[in-house]
mmCIF file of N, CA, C and O in Angstrom:
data_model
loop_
_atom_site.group_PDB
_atom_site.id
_atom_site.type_symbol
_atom_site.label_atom_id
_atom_site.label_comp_id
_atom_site.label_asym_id
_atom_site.label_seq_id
_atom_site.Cartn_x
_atom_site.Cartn_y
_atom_site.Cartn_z
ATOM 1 N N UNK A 1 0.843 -1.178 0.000
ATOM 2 C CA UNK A 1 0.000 0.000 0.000
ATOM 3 C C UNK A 1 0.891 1.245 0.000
ATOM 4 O O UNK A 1 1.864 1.263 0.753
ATOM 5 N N UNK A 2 0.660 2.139 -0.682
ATOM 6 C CA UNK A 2 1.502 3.230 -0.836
ATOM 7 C C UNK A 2 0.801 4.403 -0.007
ATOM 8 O O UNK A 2 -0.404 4.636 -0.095
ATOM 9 N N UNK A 3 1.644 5.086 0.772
ATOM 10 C CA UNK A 3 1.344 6.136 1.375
ATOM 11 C C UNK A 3 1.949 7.605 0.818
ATOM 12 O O UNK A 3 3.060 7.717 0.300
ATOM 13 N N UNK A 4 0.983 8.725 1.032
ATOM 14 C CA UNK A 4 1.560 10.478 0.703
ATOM 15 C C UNK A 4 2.248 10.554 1.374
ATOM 16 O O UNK A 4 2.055 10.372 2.576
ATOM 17 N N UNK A 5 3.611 10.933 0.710
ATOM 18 C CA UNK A 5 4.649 11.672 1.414
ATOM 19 C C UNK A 5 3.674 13.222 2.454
ATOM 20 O O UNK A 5 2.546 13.590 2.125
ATOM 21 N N UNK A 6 4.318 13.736 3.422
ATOM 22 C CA UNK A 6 3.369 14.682 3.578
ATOM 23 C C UNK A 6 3.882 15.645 3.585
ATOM 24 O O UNK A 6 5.008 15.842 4.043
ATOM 25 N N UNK A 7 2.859 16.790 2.865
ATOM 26 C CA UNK A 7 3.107 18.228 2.281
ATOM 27 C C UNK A 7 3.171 19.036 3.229
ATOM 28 O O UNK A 7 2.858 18.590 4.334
ATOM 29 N N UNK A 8 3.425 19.909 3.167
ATOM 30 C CA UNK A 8 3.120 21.315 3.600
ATOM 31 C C UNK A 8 2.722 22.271 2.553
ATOM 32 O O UNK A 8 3.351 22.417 1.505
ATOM 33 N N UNK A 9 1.510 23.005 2.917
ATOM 34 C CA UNK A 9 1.180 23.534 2.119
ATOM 35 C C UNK A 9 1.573 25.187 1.935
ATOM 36 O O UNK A 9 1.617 25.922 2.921
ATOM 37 N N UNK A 10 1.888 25.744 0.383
ATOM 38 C CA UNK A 10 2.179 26.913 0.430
ATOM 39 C C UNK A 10 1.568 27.682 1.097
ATOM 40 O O UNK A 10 0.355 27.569 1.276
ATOM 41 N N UNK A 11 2.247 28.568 1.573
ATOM 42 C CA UNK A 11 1.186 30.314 2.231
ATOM 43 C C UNK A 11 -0.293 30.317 1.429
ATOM 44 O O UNK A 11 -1.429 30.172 1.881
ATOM 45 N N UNK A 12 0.122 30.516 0.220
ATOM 46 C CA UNK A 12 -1.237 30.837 -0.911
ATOM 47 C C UNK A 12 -2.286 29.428 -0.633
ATOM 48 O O UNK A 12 -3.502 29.549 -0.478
ATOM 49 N N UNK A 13 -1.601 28.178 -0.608
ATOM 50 C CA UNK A 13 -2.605 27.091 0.036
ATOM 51 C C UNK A 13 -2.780 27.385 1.252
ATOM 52 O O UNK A 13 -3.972 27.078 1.258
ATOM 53 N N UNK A 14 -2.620 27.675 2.137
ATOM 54 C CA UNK A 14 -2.805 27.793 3.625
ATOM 55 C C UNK A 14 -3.976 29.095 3.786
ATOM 56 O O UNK A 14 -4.925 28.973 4.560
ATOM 57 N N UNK A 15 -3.802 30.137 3.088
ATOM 58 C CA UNK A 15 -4.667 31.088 3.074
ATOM 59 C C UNK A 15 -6.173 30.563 2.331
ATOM 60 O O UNK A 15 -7.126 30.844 3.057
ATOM 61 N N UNK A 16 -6.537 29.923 1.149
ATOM 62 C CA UNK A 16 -7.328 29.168 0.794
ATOM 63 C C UNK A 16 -7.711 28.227 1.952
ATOM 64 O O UNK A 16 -8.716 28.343 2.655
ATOM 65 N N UNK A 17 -6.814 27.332 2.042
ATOM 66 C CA UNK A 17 -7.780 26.677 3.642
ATOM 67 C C UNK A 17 -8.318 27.200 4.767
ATOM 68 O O UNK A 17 -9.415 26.904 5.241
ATOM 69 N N UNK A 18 -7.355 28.159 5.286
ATOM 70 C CA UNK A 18 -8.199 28.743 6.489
ATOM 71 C C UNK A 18 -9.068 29.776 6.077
ATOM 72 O O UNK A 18 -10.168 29.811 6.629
ATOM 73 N N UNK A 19 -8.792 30.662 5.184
ATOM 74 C CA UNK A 19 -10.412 30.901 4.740
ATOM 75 C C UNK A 19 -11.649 29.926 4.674
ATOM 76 O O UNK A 19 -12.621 30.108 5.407
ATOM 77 N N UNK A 20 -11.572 28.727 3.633
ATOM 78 C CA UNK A 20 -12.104 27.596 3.981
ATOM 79 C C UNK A 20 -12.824 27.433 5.461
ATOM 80 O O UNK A 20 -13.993 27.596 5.809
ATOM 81 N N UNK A 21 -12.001 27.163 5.963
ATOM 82 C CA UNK A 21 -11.967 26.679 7.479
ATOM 83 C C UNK A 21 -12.810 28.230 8.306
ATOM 84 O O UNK A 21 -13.970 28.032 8.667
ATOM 85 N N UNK A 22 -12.382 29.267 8.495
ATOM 86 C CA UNK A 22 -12.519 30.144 9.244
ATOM 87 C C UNK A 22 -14.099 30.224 8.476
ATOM 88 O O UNK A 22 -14.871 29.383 8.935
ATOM 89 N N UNK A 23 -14.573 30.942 7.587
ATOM 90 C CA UNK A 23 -15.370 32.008 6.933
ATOM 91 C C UNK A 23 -16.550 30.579 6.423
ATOM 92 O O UNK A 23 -17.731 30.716 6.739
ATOM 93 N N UNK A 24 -16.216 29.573 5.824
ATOM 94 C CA UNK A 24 -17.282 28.824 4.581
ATOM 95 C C UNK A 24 -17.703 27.552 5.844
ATOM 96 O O UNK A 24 -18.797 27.424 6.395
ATOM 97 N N UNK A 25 -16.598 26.810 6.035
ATOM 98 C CA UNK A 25 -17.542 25.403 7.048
ATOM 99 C C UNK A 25 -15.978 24.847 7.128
ATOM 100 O O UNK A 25 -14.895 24.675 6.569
ATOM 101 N N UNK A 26 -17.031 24.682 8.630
ATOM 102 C CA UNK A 26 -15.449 23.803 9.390
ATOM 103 C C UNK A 26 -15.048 22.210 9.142
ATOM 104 O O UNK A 26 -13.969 21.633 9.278
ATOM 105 N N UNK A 27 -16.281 21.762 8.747
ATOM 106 C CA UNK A 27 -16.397 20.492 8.805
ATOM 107 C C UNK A 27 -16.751 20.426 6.930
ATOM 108 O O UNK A 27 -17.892 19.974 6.833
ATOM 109 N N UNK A 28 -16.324 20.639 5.874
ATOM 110 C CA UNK A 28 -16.814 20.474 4.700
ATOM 111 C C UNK A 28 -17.632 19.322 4.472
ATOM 112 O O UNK A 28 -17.680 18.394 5.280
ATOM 113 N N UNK A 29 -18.406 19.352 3.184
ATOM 114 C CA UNK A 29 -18.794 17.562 2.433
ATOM 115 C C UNK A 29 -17.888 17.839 1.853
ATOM 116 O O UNK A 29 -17.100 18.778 1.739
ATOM 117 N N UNK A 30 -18.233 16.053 1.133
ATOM 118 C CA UNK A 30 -17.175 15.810 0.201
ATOM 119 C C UNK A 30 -17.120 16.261 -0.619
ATOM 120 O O UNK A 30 -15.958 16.255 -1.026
ATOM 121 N N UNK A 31 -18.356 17.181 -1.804
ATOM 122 C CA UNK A 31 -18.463 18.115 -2.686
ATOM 123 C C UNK A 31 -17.243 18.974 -2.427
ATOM 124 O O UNK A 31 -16.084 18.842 -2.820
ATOM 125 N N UNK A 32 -17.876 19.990 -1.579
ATOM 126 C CA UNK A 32 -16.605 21.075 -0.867
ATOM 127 C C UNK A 32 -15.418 20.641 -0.691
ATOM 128 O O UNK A 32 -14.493 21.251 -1.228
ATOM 129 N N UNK A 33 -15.112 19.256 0.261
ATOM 130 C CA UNK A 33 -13.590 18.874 -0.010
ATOM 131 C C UNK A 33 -13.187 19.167 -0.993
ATOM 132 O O UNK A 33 -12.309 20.017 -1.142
ATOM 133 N N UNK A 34 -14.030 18.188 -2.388
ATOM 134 C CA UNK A 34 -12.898 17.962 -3.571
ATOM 135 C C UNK A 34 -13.466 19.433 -3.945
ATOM 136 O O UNK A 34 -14.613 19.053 -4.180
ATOM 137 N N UNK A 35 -13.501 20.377 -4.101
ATOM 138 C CA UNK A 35 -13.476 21.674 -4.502
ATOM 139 C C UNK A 35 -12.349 22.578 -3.875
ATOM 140 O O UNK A 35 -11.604 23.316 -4.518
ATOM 141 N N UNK A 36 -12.351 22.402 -2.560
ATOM 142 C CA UNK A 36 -11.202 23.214 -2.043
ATOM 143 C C UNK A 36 -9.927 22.224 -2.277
ATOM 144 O O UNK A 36 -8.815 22.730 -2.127
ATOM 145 N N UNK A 37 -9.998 21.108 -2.568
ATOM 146 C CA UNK A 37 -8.359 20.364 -2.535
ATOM 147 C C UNK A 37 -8.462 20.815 -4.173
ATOM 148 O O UNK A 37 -7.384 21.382 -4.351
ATOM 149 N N UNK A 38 -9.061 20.847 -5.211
ATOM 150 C CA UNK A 38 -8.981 21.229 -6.755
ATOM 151 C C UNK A 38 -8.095 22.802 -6.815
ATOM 152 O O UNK A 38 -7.196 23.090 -7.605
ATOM 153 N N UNK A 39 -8.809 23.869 -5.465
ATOM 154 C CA UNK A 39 -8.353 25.326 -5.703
ATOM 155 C C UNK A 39 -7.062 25.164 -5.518
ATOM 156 O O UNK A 39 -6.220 25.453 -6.369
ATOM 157 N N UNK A 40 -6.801 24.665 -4.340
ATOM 158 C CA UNK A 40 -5.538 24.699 -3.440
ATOM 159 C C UNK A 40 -4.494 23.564 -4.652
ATOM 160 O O UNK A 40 -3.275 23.722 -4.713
ATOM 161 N N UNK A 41 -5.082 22.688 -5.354
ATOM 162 C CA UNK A 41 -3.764 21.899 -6.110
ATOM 163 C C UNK A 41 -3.194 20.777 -5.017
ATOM 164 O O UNK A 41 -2.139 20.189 -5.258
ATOM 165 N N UNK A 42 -3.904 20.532 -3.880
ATOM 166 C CA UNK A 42 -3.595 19.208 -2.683
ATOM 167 C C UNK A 42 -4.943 17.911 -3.064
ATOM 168 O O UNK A 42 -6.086 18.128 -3.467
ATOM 169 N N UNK A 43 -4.469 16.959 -2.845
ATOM 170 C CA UNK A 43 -5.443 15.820 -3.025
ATOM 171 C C UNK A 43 -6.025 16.091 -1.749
ATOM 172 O O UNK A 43 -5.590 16.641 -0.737
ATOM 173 N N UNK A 44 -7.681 15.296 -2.206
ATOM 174 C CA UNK A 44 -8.936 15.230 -1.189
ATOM 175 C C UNK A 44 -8.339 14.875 -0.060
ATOM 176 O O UNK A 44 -8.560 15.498 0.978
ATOM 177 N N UNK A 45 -7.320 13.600 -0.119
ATOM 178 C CA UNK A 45 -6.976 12.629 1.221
ATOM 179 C C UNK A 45 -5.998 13.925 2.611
ATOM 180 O O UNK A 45 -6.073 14.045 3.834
ATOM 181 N N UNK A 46 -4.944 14.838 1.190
ATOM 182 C CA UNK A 46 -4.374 15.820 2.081
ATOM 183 C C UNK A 46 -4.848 16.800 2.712
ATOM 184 O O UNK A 46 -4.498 17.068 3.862
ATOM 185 N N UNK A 47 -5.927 17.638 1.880
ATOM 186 C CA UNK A 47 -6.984 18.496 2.073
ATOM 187 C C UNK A 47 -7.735 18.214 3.109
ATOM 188 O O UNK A 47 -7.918 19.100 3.944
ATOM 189 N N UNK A 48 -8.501 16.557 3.329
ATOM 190 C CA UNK A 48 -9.304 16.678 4.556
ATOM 191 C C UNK A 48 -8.432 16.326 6.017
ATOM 192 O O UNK A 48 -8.833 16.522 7.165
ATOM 193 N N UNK A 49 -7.257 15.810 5.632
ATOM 194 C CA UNK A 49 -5.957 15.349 6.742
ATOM 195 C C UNK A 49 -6.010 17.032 7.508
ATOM 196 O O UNK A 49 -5.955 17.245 8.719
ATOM 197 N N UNK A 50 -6.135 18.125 6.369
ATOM 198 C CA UNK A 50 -5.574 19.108 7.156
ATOM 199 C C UNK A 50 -6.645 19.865 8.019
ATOM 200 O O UNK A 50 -6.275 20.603 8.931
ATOM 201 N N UNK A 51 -8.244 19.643 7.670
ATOM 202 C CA UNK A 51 -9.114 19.867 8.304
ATOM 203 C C UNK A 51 -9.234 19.037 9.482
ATOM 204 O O UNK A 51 -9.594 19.506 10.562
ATOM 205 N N UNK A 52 -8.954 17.861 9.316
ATOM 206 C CA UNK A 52 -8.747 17.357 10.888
ATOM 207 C C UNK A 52 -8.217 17.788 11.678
ATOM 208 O O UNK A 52 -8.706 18.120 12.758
ATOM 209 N N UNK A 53 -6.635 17.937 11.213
ATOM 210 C CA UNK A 53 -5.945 18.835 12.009
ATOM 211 C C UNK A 53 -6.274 19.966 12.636
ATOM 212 O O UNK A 53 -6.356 20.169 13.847
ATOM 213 N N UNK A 54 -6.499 20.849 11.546
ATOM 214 C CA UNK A 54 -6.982 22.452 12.204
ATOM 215 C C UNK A 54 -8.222 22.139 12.867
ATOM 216 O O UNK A 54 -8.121 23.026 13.715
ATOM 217 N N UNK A 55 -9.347 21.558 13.158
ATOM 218 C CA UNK A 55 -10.164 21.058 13.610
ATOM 219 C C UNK A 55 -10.027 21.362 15.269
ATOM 220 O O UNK A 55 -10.365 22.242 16.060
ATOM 221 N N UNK A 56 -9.178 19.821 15.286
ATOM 222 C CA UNK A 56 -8.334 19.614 16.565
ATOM 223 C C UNK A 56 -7.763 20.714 17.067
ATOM 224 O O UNK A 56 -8.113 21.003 18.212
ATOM 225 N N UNK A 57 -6.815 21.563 16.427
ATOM 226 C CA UNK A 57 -6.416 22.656 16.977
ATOM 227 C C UNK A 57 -7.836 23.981 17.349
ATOM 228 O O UNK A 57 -7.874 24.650 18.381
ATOM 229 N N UNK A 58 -8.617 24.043 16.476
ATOM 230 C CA UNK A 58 -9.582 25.187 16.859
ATOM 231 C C UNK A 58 -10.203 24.632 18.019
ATOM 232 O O UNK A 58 -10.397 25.454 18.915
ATOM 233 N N UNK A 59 -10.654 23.185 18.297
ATOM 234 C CA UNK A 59 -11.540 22.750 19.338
ATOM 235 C C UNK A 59 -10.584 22.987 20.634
ATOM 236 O O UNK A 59 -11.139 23.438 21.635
ATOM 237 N N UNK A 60 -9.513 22.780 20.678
ATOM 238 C CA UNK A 60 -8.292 22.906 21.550
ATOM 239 C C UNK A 60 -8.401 24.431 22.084
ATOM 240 O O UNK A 60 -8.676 24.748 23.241
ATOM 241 N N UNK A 61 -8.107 25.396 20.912
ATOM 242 C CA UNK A 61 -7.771 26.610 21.390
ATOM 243 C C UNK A 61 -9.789 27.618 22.448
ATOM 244 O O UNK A 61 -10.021 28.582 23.178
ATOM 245 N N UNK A 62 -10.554 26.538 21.797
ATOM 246 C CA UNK A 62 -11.922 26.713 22.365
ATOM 247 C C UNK A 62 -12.152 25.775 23.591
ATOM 248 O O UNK A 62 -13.253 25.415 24.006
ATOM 249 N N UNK A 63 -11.225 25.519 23.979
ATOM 250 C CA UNK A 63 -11.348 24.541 25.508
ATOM 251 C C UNK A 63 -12.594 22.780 25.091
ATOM 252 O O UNK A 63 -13.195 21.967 25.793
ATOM 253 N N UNK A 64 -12.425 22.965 23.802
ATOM 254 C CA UNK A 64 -13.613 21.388 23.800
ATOM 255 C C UNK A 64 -12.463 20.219 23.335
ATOM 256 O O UNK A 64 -11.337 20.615 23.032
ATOM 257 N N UNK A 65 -12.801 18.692 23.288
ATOM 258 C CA UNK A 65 -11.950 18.017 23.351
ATOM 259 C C UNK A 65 -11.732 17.757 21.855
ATOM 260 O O UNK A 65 -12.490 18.001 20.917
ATOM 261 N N UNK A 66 -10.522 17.209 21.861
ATOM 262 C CA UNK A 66 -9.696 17.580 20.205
ATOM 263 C C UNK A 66 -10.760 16.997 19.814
ATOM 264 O O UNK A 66 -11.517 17.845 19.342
ATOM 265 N N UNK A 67 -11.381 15.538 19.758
ATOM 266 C CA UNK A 67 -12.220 14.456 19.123
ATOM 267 C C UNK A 67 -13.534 14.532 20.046
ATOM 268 O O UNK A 67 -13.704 14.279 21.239
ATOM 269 N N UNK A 68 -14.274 14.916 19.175
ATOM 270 C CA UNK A 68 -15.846 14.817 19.564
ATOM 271 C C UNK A 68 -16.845 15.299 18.595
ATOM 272 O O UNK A 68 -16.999 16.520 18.598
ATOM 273 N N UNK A 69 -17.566 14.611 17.756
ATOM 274 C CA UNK A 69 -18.364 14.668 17.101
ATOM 275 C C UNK A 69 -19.800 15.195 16.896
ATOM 276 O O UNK A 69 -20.545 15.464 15.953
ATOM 277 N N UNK A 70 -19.832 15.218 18.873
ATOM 278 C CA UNK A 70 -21.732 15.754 18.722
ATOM 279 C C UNK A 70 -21.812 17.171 19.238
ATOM 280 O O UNK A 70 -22.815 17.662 19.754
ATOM 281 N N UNK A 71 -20.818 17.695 19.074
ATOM 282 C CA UNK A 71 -21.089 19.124 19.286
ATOM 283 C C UNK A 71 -20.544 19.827 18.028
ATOM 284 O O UNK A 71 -19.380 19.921 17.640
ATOM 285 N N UNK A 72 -21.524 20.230 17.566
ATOM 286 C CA UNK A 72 -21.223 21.621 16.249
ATOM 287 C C UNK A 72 -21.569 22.653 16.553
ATOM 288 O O UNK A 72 -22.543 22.878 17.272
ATOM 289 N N UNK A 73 -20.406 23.952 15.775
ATOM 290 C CA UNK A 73 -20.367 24.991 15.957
ATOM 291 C C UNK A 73 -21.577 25.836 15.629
ATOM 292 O O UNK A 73 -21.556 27.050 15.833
#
């Protein structure tokens, strides 16, 4: 099984995501995924890796636990 090396994404990708993230939906569908991983030039699999992430970090910096599903913003 082959795995993504993992990216980091340019400034110009990073600004596209957290706009994404901040302003449109924290939690995308998969429509929206593959739309914002198409703008940004990152595959769906990296694109939603990084919404997890920032996820975790926003629920963090809001005192809720990194992983928990039944509370939306």
């Amino acid at each position: 099984m082959a795995t993504e090396k993992p990216v980091t994404p340019t400034e110009e990708q990073l600004e596209i995501l957290e706009f994404n993230f901040c302003k449109v939906n924290k939690y995308p569908d998969p429509t929206t995924l593959c739309l914002i991983a198409a703008e940004t030039g990152l595959s769906e699999e990296q694109t939603l890796k990084w919404f997890k992430q920032r996820l975790a970090e926003w629920r963090k910096s809001e005192g809720l636990p990194s992983e928990c599903g039944s509370v939306r913003d």
